[in-house]
Coordinates of N, CA, C and O in Angstrom, one line a residue:
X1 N 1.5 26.3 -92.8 CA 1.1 27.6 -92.3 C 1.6 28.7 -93.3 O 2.8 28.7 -93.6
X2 N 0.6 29.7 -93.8 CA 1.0 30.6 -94.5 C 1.6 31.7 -93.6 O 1.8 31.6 -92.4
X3 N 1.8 32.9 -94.5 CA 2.8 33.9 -93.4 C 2.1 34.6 -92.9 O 2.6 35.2 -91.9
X4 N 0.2 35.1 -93.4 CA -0.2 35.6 -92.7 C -0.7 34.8 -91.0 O -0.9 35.4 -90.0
X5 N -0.8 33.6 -91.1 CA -1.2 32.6 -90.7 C 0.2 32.6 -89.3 O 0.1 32.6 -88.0
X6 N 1.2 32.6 -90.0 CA 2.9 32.4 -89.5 C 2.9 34.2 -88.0 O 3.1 34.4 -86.8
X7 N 2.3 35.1 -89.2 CA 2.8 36.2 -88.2 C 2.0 36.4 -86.9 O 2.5 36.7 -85.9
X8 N 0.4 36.1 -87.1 CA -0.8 35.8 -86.4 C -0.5 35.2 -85.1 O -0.4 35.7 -84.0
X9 N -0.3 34.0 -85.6 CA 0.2 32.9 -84.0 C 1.7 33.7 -83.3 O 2.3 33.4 -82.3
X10 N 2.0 34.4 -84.0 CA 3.6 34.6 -83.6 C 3.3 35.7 -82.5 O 3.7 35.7 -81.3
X11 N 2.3 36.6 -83.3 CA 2.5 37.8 -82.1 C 1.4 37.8 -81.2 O 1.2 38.6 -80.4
X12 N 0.5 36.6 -81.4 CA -0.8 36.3 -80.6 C -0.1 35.2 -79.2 O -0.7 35.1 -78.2
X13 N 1.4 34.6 -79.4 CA 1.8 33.9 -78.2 C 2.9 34.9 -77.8 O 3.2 34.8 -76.6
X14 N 3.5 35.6 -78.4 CA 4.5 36.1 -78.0 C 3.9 37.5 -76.7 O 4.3 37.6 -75.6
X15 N 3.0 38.3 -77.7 CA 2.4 39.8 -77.0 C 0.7 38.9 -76.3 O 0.0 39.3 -75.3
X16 N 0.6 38.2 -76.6 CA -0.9 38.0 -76.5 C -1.0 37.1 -75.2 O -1.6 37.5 -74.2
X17 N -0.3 35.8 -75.2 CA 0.1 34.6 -74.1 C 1.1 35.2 -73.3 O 1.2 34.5 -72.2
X18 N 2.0 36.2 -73.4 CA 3.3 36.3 -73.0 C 4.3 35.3 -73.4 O 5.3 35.6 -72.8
X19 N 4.3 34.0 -74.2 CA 4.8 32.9 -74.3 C 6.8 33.3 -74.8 O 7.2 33.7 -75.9
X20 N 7.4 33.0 -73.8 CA 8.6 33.1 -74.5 C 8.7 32.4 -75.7 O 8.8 32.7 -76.9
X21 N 8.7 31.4 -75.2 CA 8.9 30.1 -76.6 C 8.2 30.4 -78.0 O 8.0 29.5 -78.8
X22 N 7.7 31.7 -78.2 CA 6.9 31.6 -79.8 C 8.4 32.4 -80.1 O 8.5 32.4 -81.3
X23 N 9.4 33.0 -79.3 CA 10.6 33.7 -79.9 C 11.3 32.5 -80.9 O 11.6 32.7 -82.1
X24 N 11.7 31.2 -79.9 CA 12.2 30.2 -80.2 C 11.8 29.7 -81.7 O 12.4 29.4 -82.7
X25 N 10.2 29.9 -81.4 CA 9.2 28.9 -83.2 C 9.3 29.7 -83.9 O 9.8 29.1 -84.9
X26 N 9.2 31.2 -84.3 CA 8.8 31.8 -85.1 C 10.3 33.0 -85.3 O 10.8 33.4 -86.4
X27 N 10.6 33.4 -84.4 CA 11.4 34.7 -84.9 C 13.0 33.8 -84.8 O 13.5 33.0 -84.0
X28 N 13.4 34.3 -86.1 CA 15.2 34.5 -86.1 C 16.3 34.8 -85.4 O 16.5 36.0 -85.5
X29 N 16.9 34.4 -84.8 CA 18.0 34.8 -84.4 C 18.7 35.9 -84.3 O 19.2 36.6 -83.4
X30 N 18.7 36.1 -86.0 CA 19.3 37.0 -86.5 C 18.5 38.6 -86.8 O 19.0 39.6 -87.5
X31 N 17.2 38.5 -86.0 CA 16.1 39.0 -86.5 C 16.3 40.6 -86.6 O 16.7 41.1 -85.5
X32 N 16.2 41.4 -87.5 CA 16.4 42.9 -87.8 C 15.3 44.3 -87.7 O 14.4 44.6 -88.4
X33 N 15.8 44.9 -86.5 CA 14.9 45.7 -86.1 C 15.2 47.4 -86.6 O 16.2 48.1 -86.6
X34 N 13.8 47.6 -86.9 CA 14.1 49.2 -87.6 C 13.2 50.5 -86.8 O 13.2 51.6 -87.1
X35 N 12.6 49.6 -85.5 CA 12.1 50.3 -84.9 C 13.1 51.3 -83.7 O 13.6 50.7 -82.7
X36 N 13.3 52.4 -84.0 CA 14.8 53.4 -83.5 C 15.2 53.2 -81.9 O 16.2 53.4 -81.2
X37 N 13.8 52.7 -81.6 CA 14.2 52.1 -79.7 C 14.4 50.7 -79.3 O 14.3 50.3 -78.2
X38 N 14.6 49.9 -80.2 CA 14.6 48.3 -79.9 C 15.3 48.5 -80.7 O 15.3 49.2 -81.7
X39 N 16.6 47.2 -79.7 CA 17.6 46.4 -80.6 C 17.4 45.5 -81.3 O 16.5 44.7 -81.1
X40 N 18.5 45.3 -82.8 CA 18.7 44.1 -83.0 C 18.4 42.5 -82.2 O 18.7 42.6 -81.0
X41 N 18.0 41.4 -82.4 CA 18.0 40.3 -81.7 C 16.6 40.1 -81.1 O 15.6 40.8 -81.4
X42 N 16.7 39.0 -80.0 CA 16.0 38.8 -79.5 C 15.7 38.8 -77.8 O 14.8 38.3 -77.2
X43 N 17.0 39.5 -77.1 CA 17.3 39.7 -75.8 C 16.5 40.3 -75.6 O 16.1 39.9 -74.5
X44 N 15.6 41.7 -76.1 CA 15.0 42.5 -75.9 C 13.7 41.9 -75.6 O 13.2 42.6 -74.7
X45 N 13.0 41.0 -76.0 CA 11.7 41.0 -76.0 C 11.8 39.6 -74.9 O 10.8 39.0 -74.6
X46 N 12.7 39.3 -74.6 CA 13.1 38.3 -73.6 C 12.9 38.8 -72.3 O 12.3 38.2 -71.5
X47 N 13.6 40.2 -72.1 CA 13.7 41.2 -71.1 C 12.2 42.2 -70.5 O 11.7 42.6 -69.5
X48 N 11.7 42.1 -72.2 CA 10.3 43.1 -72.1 C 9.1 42.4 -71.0 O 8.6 42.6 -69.9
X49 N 9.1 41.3 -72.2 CA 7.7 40.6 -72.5 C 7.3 40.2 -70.4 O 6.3 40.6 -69.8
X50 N 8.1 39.6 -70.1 CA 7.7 39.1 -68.5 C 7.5 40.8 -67.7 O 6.6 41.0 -66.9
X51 N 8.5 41.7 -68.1 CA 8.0 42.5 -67.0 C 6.6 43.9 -67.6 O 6.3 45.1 -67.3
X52 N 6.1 42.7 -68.7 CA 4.6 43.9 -68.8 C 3.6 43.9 -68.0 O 3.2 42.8 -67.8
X53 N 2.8 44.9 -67.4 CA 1.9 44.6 -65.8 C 0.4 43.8 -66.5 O -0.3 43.7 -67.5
X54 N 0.4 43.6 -66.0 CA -0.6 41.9 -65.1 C -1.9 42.3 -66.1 O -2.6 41.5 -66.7
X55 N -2.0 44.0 -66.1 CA -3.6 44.1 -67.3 C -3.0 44.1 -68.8 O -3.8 44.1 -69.8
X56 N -1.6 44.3 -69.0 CA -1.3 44.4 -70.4 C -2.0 43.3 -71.4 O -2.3 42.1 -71.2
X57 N -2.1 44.0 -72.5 CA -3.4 43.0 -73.1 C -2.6 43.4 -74.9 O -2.2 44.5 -75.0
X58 N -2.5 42.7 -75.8 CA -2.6 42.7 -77.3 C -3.9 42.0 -77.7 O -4.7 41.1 -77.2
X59 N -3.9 43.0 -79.0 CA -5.4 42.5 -79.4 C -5.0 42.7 -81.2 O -4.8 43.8 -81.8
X60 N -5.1 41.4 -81.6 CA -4.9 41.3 -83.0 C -6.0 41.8 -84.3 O -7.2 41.4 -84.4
X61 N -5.4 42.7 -85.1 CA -6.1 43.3 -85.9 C -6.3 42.8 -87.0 O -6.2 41.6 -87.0
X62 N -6.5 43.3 -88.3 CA -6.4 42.9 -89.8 C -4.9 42.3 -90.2 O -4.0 42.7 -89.5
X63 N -4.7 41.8 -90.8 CA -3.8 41.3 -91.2 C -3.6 41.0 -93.0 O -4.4 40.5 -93.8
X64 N -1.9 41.6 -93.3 CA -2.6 42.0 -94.6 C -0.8 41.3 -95.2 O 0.4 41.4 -94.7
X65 N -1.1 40.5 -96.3 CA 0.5 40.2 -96.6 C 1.0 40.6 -98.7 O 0.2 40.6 -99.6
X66 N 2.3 40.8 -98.9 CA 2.6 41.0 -99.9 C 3.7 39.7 -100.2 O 5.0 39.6 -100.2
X67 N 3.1 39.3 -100.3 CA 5.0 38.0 -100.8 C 5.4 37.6 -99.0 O 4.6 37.2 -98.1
X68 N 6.3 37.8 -99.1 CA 7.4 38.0 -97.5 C 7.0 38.7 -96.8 O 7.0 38.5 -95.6
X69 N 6.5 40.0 -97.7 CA 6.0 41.2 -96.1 C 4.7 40.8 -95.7 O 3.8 40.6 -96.5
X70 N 4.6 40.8 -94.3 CA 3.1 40.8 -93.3 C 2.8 41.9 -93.0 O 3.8 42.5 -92.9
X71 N 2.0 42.3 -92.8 CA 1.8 43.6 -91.7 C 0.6 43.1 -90.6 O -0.3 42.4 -91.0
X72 N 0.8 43.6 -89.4 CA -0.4 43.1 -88.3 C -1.0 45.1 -87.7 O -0.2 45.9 -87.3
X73 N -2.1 45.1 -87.9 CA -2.6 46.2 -86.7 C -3.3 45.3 -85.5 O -4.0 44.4 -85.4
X74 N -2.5 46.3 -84.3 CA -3.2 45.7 -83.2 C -2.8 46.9 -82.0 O -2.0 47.8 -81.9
X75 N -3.8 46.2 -81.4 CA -3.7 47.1 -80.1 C -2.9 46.8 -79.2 O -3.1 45.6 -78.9
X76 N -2.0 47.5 -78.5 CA -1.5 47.3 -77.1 C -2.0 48.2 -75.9 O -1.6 49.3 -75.6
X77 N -2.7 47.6 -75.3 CA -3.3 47.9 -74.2 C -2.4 48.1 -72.8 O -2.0 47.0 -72.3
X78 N -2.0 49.3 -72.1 CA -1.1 49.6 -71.3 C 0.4 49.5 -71.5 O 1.2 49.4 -70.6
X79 N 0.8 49.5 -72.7 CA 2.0 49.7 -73.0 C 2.8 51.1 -72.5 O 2.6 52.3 -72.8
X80 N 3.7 50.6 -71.7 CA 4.2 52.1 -71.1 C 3.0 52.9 -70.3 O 3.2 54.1 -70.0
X81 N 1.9 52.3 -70.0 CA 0.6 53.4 -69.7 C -0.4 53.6 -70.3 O -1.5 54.1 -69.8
X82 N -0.2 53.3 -71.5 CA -1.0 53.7 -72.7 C -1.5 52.5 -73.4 O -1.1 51.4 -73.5
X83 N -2.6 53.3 -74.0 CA -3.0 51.9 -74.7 C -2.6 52.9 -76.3 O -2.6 54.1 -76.5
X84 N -2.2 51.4 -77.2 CA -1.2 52.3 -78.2 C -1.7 51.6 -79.4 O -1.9 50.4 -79.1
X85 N -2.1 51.9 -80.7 CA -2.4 51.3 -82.0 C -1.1 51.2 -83.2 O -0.5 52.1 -83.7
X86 N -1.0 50.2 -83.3 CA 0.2 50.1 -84.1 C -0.3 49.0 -85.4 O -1.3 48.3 -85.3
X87 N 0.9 49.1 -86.6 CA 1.2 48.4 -87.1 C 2.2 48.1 -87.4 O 3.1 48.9 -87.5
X88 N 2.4 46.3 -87.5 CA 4.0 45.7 -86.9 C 3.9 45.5 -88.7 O 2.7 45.5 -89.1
X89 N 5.0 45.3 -89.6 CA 5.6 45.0 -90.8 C 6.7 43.8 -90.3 O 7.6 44.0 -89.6
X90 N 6.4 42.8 -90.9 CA 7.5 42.0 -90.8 C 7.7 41.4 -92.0 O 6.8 41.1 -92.9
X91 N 9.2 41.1 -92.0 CA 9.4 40.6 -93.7 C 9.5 38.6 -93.1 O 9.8 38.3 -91.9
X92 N 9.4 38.3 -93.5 CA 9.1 36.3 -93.3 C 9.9 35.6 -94.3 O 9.5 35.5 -95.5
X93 N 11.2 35.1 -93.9 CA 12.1 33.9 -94.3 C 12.2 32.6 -94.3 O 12.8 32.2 -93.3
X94 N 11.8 31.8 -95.2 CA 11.7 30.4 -94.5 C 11.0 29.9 -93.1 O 11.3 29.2 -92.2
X95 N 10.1 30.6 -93.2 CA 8.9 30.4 -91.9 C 9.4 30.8 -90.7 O 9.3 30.2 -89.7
X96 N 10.3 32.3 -90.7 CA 10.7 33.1 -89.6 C 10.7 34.4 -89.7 O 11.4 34.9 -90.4
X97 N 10.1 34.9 -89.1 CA 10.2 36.6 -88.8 C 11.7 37.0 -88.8 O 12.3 36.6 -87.8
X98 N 12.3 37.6 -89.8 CA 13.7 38.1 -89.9 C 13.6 39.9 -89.7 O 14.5 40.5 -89.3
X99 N 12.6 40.3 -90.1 CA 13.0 41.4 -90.1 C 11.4 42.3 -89.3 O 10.3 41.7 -89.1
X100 N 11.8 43.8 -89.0 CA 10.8 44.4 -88.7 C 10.5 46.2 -88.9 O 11.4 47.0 -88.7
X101 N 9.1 46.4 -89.2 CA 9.4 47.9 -88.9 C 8.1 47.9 -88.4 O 7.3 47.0 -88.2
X102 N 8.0 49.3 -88.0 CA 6.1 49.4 -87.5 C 6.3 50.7 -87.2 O 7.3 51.4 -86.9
X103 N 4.7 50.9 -87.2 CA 4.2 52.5 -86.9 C 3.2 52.4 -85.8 O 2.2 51.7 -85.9
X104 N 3.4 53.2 -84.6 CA 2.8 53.3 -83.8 C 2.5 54.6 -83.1 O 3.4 55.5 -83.0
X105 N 1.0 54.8 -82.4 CA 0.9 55.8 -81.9 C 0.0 55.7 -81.1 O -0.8 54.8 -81.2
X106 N -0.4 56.9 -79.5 CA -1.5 56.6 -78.8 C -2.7 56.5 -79.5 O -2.8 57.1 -80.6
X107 N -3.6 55.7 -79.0 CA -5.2 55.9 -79.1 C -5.8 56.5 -78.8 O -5.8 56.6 -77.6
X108 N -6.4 57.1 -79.4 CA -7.4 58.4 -79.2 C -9.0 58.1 -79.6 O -9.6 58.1 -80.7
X109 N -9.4 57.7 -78.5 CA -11.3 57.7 -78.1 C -11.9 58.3 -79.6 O -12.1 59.4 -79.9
X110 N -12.1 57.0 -80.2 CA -13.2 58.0 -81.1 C -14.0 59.0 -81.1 O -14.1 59.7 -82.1
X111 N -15.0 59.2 -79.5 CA -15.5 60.9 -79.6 C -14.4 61.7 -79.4 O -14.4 63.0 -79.4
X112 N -13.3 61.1 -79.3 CA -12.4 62.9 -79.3 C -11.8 63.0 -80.0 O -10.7 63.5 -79.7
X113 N -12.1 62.4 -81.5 CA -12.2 62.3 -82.9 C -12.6 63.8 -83.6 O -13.6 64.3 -83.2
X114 N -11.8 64.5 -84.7 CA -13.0 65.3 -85.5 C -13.5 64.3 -86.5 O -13.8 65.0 -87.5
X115 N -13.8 63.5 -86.7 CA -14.8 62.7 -87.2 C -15.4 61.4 -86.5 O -16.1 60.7 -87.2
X116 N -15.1 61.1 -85.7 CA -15.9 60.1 -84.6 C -15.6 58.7 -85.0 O -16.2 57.8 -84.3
X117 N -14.7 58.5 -86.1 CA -14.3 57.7 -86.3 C -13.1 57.0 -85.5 O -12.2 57.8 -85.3
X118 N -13.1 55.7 -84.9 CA -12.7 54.9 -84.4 C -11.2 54.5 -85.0 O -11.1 54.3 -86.2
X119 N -9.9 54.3 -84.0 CA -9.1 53.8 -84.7 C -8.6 52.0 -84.7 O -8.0 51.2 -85.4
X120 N -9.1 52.2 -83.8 CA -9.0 50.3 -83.7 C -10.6 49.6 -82.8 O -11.1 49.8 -81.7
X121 N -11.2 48.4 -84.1 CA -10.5 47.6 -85.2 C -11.1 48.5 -86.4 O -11.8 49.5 -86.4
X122 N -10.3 47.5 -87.7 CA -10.7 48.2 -88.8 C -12.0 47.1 -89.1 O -12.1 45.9 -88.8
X123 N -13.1 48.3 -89.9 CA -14.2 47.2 -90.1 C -14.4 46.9 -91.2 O -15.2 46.0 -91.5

């Protein structure tokens, strides 16, 4: 499995299935977070992931890789309320997500666009 291949399944069982266990296959232990509201580790998405409501939905975008770094765009649908467009950056060690950053922000309806352009998916 390559790493875009690696990040894909990772955040497609983890946000997508809810599956705890893709923590166990795919992410680190030691895993390093740069996003300023999530900890270090992996307690956090242990804690998250079960209590997201029943319509929460991920939806996997382009996927783009440099060496070690992945980047994924995707949607999170009802996150906090919101459906939110992000991209996750993860750096990949030995067939493990070790590290992370990402940019995220609400979605905004392409007619209420000044150019009607769509933010999620990319075509």
């Amino acid at each position: 499995m390559n790493n875009k291949e690696l990040v894909l399944a990772a955040m497609t069982r983890l946000f997508g299935q809810r599956d705890l266990s893709a923590l166990d296959a795919y992410w680190d232990a030691g895993y390093v977070q740069h996003n300023p509201r999530m900890p270090n580790g992996l307690a956090f998405f242990r804690q998250v992931i079960p209590s997201l409501p029943a319509d929460f939905r991920y939806e996997p975008g382009l996927v783009l890789d440099d060496g070690e770094f992945v980047s994924i765009h995707g949607r999170y649908v009802n996150w906090s309320g919101k459906t939110m467009i992000g991209v996750d950056i993860f750096r990949v060690k030995d067939g493990r997500l070790v590290e992370h950053w990402d940019v995220i922000q609400e979605e905004v309806p392409a007619a209420q666009t000044l150019t009607g352009n769509a933010m999620f998916p990319i075509a």
